[in-house]
Structures are given as C-alpha cells and as structure tokens.
Coordinates of C-alpha atoms and ligand atoms in Angstrom, one line a residue:
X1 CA -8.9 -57.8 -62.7
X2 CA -9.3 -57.4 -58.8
X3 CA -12.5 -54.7 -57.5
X4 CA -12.9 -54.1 -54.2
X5 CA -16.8 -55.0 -53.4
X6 CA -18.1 -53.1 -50.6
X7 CA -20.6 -55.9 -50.3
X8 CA -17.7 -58.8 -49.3
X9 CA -15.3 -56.1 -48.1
X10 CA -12.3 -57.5 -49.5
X11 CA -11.4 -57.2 -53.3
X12 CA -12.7 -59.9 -55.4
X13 CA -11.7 -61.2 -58.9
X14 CA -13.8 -59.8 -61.6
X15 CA -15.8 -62.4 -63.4
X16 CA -18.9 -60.6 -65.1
X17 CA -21.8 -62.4 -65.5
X18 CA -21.9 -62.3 -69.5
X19 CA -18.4 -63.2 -71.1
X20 CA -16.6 -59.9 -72.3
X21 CA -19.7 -58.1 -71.0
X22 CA -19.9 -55.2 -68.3
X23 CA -23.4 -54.1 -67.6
X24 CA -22.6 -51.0 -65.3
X25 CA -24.8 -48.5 -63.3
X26 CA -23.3 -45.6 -61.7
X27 CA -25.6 -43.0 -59.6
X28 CA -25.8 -39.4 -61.1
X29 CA -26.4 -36.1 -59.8
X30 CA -30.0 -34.4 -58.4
X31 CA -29.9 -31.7 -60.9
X32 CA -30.1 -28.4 -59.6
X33 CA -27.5 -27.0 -59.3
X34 CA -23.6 -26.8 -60.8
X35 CA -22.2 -29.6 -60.1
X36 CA -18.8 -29.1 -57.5
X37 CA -15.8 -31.2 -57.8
X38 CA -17.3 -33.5 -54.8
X39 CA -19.5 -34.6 -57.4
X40 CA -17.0 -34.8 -60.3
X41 CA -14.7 -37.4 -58.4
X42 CA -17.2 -40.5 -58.9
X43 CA -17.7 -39.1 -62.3
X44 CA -14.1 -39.4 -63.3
X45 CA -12.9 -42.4 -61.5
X46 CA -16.0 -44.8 -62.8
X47 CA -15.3 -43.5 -66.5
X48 CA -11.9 -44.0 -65.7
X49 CA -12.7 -48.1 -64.6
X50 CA -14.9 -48.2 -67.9
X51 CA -11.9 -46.9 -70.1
X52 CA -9.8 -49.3 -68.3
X53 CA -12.9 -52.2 -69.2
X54 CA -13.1 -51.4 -72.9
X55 CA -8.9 -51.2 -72.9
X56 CA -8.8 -54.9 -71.7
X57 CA -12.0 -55.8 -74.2
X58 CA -15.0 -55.7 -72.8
X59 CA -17.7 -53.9 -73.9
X60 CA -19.2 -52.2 -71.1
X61 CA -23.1 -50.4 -71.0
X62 CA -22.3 -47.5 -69.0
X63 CA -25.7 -45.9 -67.6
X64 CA -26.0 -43.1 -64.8
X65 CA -29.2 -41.5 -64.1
X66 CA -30.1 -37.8 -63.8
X67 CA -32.3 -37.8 -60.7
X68 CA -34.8 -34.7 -62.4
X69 CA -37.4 -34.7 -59.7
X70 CA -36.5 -34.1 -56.0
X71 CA -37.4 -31.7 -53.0
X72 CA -34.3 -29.4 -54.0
X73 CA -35.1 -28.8 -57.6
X74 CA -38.8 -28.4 -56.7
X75 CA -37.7 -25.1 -54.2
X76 CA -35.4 -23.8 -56.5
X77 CA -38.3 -23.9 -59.5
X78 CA -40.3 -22.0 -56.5
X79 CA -37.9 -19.3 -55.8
X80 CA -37.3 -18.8 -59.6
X81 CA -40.9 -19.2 -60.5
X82 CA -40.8 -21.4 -63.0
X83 CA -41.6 -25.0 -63.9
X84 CA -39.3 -28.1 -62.3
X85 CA -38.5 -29.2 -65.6
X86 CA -37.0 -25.8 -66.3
X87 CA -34.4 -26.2 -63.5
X88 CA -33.6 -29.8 -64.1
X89 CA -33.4 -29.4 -67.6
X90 CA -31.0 -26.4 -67.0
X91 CA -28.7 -28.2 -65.0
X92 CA -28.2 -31.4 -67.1
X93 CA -27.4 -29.5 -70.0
X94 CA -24.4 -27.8 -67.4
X95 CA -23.6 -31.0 -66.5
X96 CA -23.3 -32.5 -69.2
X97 CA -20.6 -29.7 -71.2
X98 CA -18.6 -29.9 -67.1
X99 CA -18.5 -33.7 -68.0
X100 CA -17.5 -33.2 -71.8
X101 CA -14.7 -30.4 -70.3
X102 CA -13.4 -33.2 -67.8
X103 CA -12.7 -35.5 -70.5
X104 CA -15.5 -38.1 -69.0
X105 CA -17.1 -39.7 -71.3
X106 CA -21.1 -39.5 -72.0
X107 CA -22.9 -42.6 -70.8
X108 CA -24.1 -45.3 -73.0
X109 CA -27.5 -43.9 -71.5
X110 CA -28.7 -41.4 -69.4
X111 CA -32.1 -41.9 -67.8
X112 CA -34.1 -39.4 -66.5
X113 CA -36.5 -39.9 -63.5
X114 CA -39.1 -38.4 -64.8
X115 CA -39.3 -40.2 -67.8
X116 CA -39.3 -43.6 -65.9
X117 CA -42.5 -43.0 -63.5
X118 CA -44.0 -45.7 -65.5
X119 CA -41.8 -48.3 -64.4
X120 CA -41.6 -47.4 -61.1
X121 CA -45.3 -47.9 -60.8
X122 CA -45.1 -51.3 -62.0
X123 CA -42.0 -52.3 -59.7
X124 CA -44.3 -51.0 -56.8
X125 CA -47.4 -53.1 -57.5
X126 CA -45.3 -55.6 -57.7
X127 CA -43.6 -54.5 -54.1
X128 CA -47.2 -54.2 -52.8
X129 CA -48.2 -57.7 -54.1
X130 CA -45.6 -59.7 -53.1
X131 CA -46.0 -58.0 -49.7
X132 CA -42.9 -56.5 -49.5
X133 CA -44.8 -53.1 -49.8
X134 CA -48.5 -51.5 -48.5
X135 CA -50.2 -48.3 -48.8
X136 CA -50.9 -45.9 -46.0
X137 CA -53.9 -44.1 -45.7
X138 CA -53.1 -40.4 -47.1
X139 CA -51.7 -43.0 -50.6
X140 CA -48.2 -42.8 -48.7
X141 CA -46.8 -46.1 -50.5
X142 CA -43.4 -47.6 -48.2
X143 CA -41.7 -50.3 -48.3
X144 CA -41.7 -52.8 -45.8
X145 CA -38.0 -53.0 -45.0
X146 CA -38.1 -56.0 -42.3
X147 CA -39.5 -58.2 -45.4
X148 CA -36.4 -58.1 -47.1
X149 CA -34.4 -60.5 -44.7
X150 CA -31.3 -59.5 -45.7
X151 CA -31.6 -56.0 -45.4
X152 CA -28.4 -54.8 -43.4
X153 CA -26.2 -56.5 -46.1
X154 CA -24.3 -54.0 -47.9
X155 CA -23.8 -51.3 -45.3
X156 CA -22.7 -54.2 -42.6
X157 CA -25.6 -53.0 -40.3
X158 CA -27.7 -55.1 -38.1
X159 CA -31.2 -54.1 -38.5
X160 CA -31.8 -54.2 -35.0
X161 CA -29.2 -51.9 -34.7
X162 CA -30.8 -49.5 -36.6
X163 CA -33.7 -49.1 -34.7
X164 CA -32.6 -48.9 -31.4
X165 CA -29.2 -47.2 -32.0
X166 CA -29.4 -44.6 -35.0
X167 CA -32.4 -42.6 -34.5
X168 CA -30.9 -40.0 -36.4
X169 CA -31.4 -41.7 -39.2
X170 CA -35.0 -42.3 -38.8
X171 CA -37.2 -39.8 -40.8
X172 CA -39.8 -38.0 -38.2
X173 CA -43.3 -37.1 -38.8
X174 CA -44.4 -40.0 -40.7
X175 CA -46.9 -41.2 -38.3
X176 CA -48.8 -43.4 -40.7
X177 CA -45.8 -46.1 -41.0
X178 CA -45.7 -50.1 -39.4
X179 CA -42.1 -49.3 -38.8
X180 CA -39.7 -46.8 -38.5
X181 CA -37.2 -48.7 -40.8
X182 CA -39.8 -48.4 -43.5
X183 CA -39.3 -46.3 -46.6
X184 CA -41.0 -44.3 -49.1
X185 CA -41.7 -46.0 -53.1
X186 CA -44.6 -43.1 -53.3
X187 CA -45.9 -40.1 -51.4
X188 CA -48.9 -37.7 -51.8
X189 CA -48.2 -34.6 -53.6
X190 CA -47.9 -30.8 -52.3
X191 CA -49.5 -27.9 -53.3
X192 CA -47.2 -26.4 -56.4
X193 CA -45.3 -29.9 -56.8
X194 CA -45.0 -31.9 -60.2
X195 CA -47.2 -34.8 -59.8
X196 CA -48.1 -38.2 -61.6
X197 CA -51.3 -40.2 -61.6
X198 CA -51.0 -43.6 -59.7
X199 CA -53.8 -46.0 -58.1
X200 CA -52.7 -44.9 -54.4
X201 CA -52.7 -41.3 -54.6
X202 CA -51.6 -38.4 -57.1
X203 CA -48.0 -38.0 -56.5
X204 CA -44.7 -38.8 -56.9
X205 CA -41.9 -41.5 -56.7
X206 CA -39.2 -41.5 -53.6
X207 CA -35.5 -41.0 -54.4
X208 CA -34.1 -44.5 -54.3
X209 CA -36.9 -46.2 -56.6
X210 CA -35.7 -44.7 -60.0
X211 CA -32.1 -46.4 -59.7
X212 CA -33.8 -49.6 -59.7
X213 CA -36.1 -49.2 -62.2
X214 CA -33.5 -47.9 -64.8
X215 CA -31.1 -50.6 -64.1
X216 CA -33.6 -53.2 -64.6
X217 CA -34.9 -51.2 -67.9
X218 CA -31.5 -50.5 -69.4
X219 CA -29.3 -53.0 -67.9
X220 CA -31.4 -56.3 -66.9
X221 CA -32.5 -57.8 -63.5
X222 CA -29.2 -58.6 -62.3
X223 CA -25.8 -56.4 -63.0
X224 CA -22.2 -56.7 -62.9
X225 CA -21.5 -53.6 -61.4
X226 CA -23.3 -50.5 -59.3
X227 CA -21.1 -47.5 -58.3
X228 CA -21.7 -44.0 -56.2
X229 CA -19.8 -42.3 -53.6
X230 CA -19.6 -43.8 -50.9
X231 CA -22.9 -41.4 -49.1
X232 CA -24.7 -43.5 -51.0
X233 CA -24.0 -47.3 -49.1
X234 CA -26.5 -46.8 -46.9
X235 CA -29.2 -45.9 -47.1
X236 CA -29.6 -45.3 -51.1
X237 CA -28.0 -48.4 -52.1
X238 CA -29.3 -50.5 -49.0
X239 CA -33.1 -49.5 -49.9
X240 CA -32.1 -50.3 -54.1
X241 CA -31.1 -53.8 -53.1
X242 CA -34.1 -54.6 -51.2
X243 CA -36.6 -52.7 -54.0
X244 CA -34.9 -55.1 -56.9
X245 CA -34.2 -58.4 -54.9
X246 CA -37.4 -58.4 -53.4
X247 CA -39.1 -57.3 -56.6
X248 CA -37.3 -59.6 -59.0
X249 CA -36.2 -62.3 -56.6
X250 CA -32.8 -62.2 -58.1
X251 CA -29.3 -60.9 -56.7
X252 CA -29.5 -57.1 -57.9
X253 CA -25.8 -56.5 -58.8
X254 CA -22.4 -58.7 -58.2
X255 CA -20.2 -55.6 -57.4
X256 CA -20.7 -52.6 -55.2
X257 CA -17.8 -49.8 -55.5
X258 CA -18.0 -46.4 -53.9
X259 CA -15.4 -43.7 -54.1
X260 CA -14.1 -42.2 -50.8
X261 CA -14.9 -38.3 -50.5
X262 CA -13.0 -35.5 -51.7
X263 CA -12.7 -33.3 -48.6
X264 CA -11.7 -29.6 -48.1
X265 CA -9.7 -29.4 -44.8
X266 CA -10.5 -32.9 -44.2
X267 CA -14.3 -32.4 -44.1
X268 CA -16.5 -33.7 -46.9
X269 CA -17.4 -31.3 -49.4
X270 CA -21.0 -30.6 -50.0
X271 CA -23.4 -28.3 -50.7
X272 CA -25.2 -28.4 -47.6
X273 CA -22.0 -27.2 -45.5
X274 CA -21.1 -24.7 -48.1
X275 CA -17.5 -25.4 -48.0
X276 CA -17.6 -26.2 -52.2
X277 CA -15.8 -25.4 -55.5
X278 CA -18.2 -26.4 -58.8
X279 CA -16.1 -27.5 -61.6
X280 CA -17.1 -24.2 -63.0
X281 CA -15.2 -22.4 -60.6
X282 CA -12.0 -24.6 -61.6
X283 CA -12.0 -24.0 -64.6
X284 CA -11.6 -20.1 -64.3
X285 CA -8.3 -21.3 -62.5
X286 CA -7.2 -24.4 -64.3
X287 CA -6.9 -26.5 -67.2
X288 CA -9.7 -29.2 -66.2
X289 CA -7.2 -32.2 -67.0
X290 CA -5.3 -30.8 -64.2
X291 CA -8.5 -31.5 -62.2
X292 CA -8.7 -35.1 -63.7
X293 CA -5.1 -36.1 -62.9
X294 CA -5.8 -34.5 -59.7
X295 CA -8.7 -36.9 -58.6
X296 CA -6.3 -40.2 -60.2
X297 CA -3.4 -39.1 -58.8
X298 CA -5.1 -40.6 -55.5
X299 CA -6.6 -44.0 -55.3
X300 CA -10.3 -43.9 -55.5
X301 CA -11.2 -45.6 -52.2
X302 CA -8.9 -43.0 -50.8
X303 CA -10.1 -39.5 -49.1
X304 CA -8.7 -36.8 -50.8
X305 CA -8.1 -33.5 -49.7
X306 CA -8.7 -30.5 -52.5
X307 CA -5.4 -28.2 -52.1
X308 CA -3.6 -25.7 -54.2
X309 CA -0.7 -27.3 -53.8
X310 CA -1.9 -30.2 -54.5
X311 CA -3.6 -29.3 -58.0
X312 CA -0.1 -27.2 -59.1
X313 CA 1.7 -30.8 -58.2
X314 CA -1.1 -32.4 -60.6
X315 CA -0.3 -29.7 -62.9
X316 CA 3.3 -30.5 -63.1
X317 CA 3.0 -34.0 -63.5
X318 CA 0.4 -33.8 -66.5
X319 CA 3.2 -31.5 -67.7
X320 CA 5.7 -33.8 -68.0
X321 CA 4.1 -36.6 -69.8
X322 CA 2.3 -33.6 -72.2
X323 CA 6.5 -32.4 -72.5
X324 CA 7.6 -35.9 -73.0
X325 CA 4.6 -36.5 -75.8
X326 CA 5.7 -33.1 -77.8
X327 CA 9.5 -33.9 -77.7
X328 CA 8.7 -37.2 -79.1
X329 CA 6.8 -35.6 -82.2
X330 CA 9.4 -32.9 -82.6
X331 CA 12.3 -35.9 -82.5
X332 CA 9.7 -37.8 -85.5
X333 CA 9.7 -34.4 -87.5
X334 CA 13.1 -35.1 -88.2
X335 CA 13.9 -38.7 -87.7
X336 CA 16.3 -40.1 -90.5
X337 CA 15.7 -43.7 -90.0
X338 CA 12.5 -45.3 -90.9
X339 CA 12.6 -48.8 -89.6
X340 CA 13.6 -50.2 -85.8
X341 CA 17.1 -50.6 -85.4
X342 CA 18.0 -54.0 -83.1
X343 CA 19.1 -52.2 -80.2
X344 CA 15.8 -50.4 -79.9
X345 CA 13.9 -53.4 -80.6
X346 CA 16.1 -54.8 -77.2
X347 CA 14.3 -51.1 -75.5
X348 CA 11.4 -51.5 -76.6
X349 CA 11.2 -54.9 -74.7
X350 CA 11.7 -52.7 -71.6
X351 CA 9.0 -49.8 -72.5
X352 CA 6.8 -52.6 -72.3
X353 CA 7.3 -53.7 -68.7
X354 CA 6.2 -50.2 -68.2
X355 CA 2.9 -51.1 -69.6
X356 CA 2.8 -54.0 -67.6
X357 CA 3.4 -52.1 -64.5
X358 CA 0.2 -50.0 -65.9
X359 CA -1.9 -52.9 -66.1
X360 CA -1.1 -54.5 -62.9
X361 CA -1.7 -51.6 -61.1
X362 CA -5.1 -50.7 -62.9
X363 CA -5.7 -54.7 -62.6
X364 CA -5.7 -53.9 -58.7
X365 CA -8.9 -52.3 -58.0
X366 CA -8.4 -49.8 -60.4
X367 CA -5.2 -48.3 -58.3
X368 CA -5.3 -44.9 -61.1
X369 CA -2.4 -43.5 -58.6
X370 CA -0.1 -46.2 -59.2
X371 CA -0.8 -46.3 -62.7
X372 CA 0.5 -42.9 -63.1
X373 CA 3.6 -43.9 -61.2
X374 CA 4.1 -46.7 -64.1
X375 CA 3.4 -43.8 -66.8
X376 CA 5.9 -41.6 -65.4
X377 CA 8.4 -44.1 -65.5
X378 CA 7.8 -44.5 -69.6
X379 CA 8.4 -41.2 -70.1
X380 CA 11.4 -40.7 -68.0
X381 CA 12.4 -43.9 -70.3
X382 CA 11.5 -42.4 -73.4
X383 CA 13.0 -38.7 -72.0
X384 CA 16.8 -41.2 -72.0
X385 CA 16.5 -43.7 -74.6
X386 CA 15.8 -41.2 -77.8
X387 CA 17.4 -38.8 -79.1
X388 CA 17.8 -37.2 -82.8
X389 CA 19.7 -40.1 -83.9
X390 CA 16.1 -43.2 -83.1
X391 CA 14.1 -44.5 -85.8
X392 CA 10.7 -43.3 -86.8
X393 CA 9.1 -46.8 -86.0
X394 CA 11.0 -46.4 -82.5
X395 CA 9.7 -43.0 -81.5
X396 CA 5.9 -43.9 -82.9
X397 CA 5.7 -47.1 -80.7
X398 CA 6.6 -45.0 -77.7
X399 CA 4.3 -42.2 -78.9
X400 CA 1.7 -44.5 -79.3
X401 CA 2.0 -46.3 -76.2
X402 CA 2.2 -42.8 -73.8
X403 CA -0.6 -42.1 -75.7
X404 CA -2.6 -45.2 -75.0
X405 CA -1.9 -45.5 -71.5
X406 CA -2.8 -42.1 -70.7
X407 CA -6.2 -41.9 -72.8
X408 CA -7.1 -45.0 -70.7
X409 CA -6.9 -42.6 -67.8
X410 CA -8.9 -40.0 -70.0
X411 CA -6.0 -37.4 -69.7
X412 CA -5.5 -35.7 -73.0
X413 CA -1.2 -35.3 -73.4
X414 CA -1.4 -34.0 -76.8
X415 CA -1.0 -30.1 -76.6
X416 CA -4.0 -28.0 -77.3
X417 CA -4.3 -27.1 -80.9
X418 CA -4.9 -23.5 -80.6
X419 CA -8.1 -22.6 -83.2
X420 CA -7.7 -19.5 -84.9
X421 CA -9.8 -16.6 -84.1
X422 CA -11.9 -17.1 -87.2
X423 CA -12.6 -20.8 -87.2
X424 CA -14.2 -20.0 -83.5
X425 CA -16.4 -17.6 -85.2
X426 CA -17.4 -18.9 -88.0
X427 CA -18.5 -21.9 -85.9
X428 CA -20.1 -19.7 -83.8
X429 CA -22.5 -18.5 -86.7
X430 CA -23.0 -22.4 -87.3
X431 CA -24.2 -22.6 -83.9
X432 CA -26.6 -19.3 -84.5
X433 CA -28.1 -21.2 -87.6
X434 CA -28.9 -24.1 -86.0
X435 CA -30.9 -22.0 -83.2
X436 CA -32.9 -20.1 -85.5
X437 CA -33.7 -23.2 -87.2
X438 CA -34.7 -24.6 -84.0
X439 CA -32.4 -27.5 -84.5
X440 CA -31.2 -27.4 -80.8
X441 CA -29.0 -30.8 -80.6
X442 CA -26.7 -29.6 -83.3
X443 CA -26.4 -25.6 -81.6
X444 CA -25.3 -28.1 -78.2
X445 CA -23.1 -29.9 -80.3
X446 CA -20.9 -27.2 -81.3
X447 CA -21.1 -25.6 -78.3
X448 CA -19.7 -29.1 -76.9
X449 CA -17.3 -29.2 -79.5
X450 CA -15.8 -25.2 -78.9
X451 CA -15.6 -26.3 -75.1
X452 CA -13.4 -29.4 -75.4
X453 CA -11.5 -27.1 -77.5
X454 CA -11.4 -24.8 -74.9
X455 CA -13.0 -22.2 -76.2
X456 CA -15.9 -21.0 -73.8
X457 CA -19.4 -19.7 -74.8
X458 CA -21.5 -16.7 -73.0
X459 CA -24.7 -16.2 -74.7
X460 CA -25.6 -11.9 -73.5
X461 CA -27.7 -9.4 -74.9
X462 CA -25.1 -8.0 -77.0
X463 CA -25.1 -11.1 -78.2
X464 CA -22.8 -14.3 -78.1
X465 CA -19.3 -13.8 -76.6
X466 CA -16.3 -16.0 -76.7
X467 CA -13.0 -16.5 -74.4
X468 CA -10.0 -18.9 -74.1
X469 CA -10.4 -21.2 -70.8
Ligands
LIG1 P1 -25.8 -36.1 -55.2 O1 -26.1 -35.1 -56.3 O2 -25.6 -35.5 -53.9 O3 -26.7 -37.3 -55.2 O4 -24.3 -36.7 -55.6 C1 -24.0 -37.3 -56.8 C2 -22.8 -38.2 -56.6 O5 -21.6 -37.4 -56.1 C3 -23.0 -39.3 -55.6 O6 -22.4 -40.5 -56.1 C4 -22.3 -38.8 -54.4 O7 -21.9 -39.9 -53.6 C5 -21.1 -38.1 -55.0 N1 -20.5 -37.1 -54.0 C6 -21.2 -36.0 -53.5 N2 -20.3 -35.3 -52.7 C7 -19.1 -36.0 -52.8 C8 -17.8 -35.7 -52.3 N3 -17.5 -34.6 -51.5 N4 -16.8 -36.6 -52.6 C9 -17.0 -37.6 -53.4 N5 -18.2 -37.9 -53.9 C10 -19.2 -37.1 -53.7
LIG2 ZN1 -29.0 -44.5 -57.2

C-alpha cells in the first residue's frame, strides 16, 4: 500500500513500524459548535483508510482527540453563562451521533484535553529542561522554536523565511518572547477562564501541546501515521513535531496525510467566513450516506466543491449499487439451484478482477474515487451475469462481495429496514428509564442506536418527539 506523506512529498510504500500494526492519530474538532461538512471530510476519508487497514489485516489504534478547552468554547460558555465544560461537553455528545449518522466509526480512543493537562505539564518540564522551552515573566511558558533544527520540515518552509517574509503569521502583542517564531506550551489565565495549577503560573495549555501528549499517552513515542486537514501542516503539525522530537528525541510519526478542503464556490468552508452547511443541516435534506459517497466519490488530496448537483449525482450512484444489492436478494428468494454451476464458477473468476481493481486503487494512496469506479463495474457485472435461472452459492458470493467492498468504504447498500412505529416507541420508553435511573450511557446508546436507524430524537417540553430522517 502506497500513502502519499506530506513530509517526503511523494507517495511512499507503507511499512509500519510494528508488523500488522497501525498506530494512528487523526486531529479532532475544537468543540463548540456543530460540526459542518468541512469538518466531516477528514472524518470520513481517515475512517475510510482505517476500514481499508483492518480489510487488508492490520489492526490499527485509531485515536482523535476532542480539543475541550480553547478561546472559542470559552466565549461561547460566556455568552451562554455557563461553565466551559458545559459547552464542550454539549458538542462532543453532537459530534459524536453526526459521526455515528455518517457511518464513521468511533475511535479506538478519544482523548479529551482537559483530561490530559497532566501530561502536558510533564512534556513541558521536560521542554523547559532540555532547553528547548523557558518561562517568561507573567508564567507565559513558549517554546523555543529555533532549537528544534529541523523545524521547517513538514510544511517545506525555511525558517528564515518565516521571519522575514510571513509576518502575518506571527502572533502580535506578545512582547515578552526571545523570538517571534516562538510558541505558546502555557499561558496565564483570564478573568472567567478554566484554569489549572502549574509551577509557572495558574493557567492553561496552548492548542498544539495536547496532540502530542495524547499520541505519546495512547499511541507511544513514535507513530505510523498522523492525519488532519490540510490547515493543520503548518503551523499545528509543524509545532507537534518539534514539541515530541525535541521532547522524546525520537522521529514523532513516519506518515503525515492531510485531506484537501471541501470548498463552497471554490473557497474553503469555515466557520469563520460563514459560508457553511453542519452535517445537521444535510441531513434535513439527505440521506447522510449520500454525504459519505459524496466526500469518496473525490480523491481525498483533492479540493472538492459542495454542489447540489453534485450530491443528487452521489445520490444516484449509491443508488445503483443499493438497486443492484436488493435485486440480488430478490433473485436468492427464489433461486432453484443451490450449488455453483461451472460456467459461473468461470464468472466468478471475472467478479474478482473487479475486486482487484478495488484494491489497487485503495492500495494507491487510498484513491476512494477510483475504488468506486471498480465497484460500479461489479454491479454492472452482476446487473448482466444473473438472472432467475444462477445458483444460490453464485448470487451469495456476489452479494457478499458488493457488500464487502462497499462496507470498506463505510457506505451501507443494504436498504433501510423500516422500524415499525411501535418498536421506536417502546425503545423510546427504554431510553426514558435509563434517564430516570440516571444511567446516561445506556439513554445515549439507544438514542445512537434510533439514529443509525434513522429515526431522529427531539427531547421538548411536551416531552420526547420522534421523526423519520
Ligand atoms: P477544527 O475544528 O477547525 O480544528 O477542524 C477539525 C478538522 O477539520 C481539522 O482536521 C481541519 O483541518 C478540518 N477541516 C476544517 N475545515 C475543513 C474544510 N473546509 N475542508 C476539509 N477539512 C476541514
Ligand atoms: Zn492536533
């Protein structure tokens, strides 16, 4: 399997550094806020490459972090008057049922930053002793970013470069540093801000510490894989590289990937321009598979531009593989023949090539778009070679390998078992039990469960209501 590092520029073959092991870290969302569709790409194309991992064998430790404490989530808890936690708390539990409705699979672990301050003390007194850190006088701690000689080496920028050419980048106001490059591990806290205890000040960590204290924590000193969009090369992943090399003196992680942007008319989407969709708002419009097959139906390194037309041409095409899977289980309702007749045994040689196809294509930096190209050929395949007359064994090995192929993409093909009326409601009252027993994981659970079901939950005065997506 080829991946494209963004640290060599050129794709490399994957060799990870444990036989049949992937240790993978993929950067989550700041949590406050629904997450938009910008977000949901890097979500769905790395749970995508760890499908495709597992599918080949390897067993792959997926972790993404929730980054719960950050300037945005502190001025929302201001304007709402409530605690941070409230907010970040809030928003992960969104998060997670917008992941569970995209078909993306939870992660082996999900940190939270607030639960990690301890670690990120320890990596800074180390910083600080090794002298790759110091602490300014109002208990500002930043790193020393000309230490780290090779600083520069991911985002293919000269450091002197940086300095003289991209003062935009340079963060104003902070008066007390040695250099401009330098960034913050730890800063002094503000009036109404969460706060932790440290020797240098009473405060709180900077954004890009957390990612290399959890992969450290969960994943060991030195990776096989770190992901993000691609917003996040420099500086987020250029400051993580210099925290953990420096820190642990070891290489930090062999591959870098980062997803290109999902633009609206061609401009990134974000929440700071305004110009965004969250995955909430898609689902009142589509079936959120559409969404997934969507963001494959384009390779990931690729822009991609959010259109109507293109989601009703996604919508089509997860059509005819979910047309082809249901014609192939009405054909099995009334197959005659059990066993595989020679002649289909000669076809089935050929599905296989399809699979191949599949393979080589995912095998090439994870290319999802031409992957569906190899799928679609299968089922125009299977759509000609069966008809009332093929075996059972025939039309189960085709089933099985649409099937197969297209969970590795995470796209669900088998139609929607409709739940009657009454089995929503009577695990609705489940769900009721389980809050007034306090037991809070289980009430998620079915809620989780009702949602990949599409069937949607709106807790209101009047009590809990219910509709179809
Ligand atoms: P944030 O919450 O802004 O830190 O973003 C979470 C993840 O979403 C990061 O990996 C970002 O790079 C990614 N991301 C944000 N906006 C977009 C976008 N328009 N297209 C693709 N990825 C994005
Ligand atoms: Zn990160």
């Amino acid at each position: 399997m080829k991946i494209y590092n963004t640290l060599s520029g050129r794709k490399e073959e994957f060799v990870p550094i444990e036989p049949g092991k992937v240790r993978m870290y993929v950067c989550g969302p700041t949590v406050y806020n629904l997450i938009h569709i910008g977000n949901a790409r890097p979500m769905i194309v790395f749970d995508t490459a760890r499908r495709y991992m597992e599918y080949k064998g390897y067993e792959v430790n997926y972790v993404s972090n929730f980054t719960d404490v950050d300037d945005k989530i502190i001025k929302k808890a201001i304007e709402e008057g409530v605690d941070a936690s409230v907010i970040s708390k809030r928003y992960i539990e969104e998060c997670k049922k917008d992941m569970a409705a995209m078909n993306v699979r939870p992660a082996t672990t999900h940190p939270l930053a607030t639960e990690e301050i301890c670690g990120m003390l320890e990596m800074i007194q180390t910083l600080i002793e090794k002298g790759h850190a110091y602490v300014a006088e109002d208990g500002t701690v930043y790193f020393r970013t000309r230490s780290f000689q090779e600083y520069g080496k991911l985002s293919h920028k000269n450091i002197d470069d940086l300095r003289g050419g991209n003062r935009a980048l340079l963060v104003s106001g902070e008066d007390q540093k040695e250099d401009p490059l330098d960034f913050v591990l730890w800063k002094p806290k503000k009036e109404g801000e969460p706060y932790w205890d440290s020797k240098w000040c009473q405060g709180r960590p900077g954004w890009h510490i957390e990612c290399s204290v959890m992969s450290k924590k969960y994943l060991g000193d030195e990776i096989d894989i770190h992901a993000g969009g691609e917003d996040l090369v420099f500086p987020h992943h250029e400051n993580e590289i210099a925290q953990s090399e420096a820190a642990n003196g070891k290489t930090f992680a062999r591959y870098w990937m980062h997803n290109a942007f999902l633009n609206i008319d061609n401009r990134k989407m974000s929440k700071s321009l305004g110009n965004f969709f969250t995955v909430r708002d898609i689902a009142e419009k589509y079936d959120l598979q559409v969404l997934r097959f969507f963001m494959l139906s384009a390779h990931y390194r690729s822009p991609l531009n959010f259109s109507a037309d293109l989601m009703e041409a996604a919508g089509n095409g997860l059509e005819r593989i979910k047309t082809c899977v249901s014609n192939l289980q009405f054909l099995l309702g009334s197959a005659q023949e059990e066993a595989l007749r020679a002649q289909e045994e000669e076809l089935l040689k050929e599905a296989d090539t399809y699979r191949v196809k599949f393979e080589e294509a995912m095998d090439d930096d994870i290319n999802t778009a031409d992957a569906i190209s190899a799928i679609f050929e299968l089922v125009k395949f299977s759509n000609t070679k069966t008809d009332g007359g093929s075996s059972k064994a025939f039309l189960e090995k085709l089933l099985a390998e649409i099937r197969v192929l297209a969970d590795v993409l995470g796209l669900i093909v088998d139609q929607k078992e409709e739940m009657l009326d009454a089995d929503i409601e009577a695990m609705i009252e489940a769900r009721q039990a389980a809050r007034k027993a306090k037991d809070f994981a289980k009430a998620d659970a079915i809620r989780n469960e009702l949602l990949e079901k599409g069937i949607v939950l709106e807790d209101t005065r009047e009590g809990v209501k219910w509709k179809r997506a």
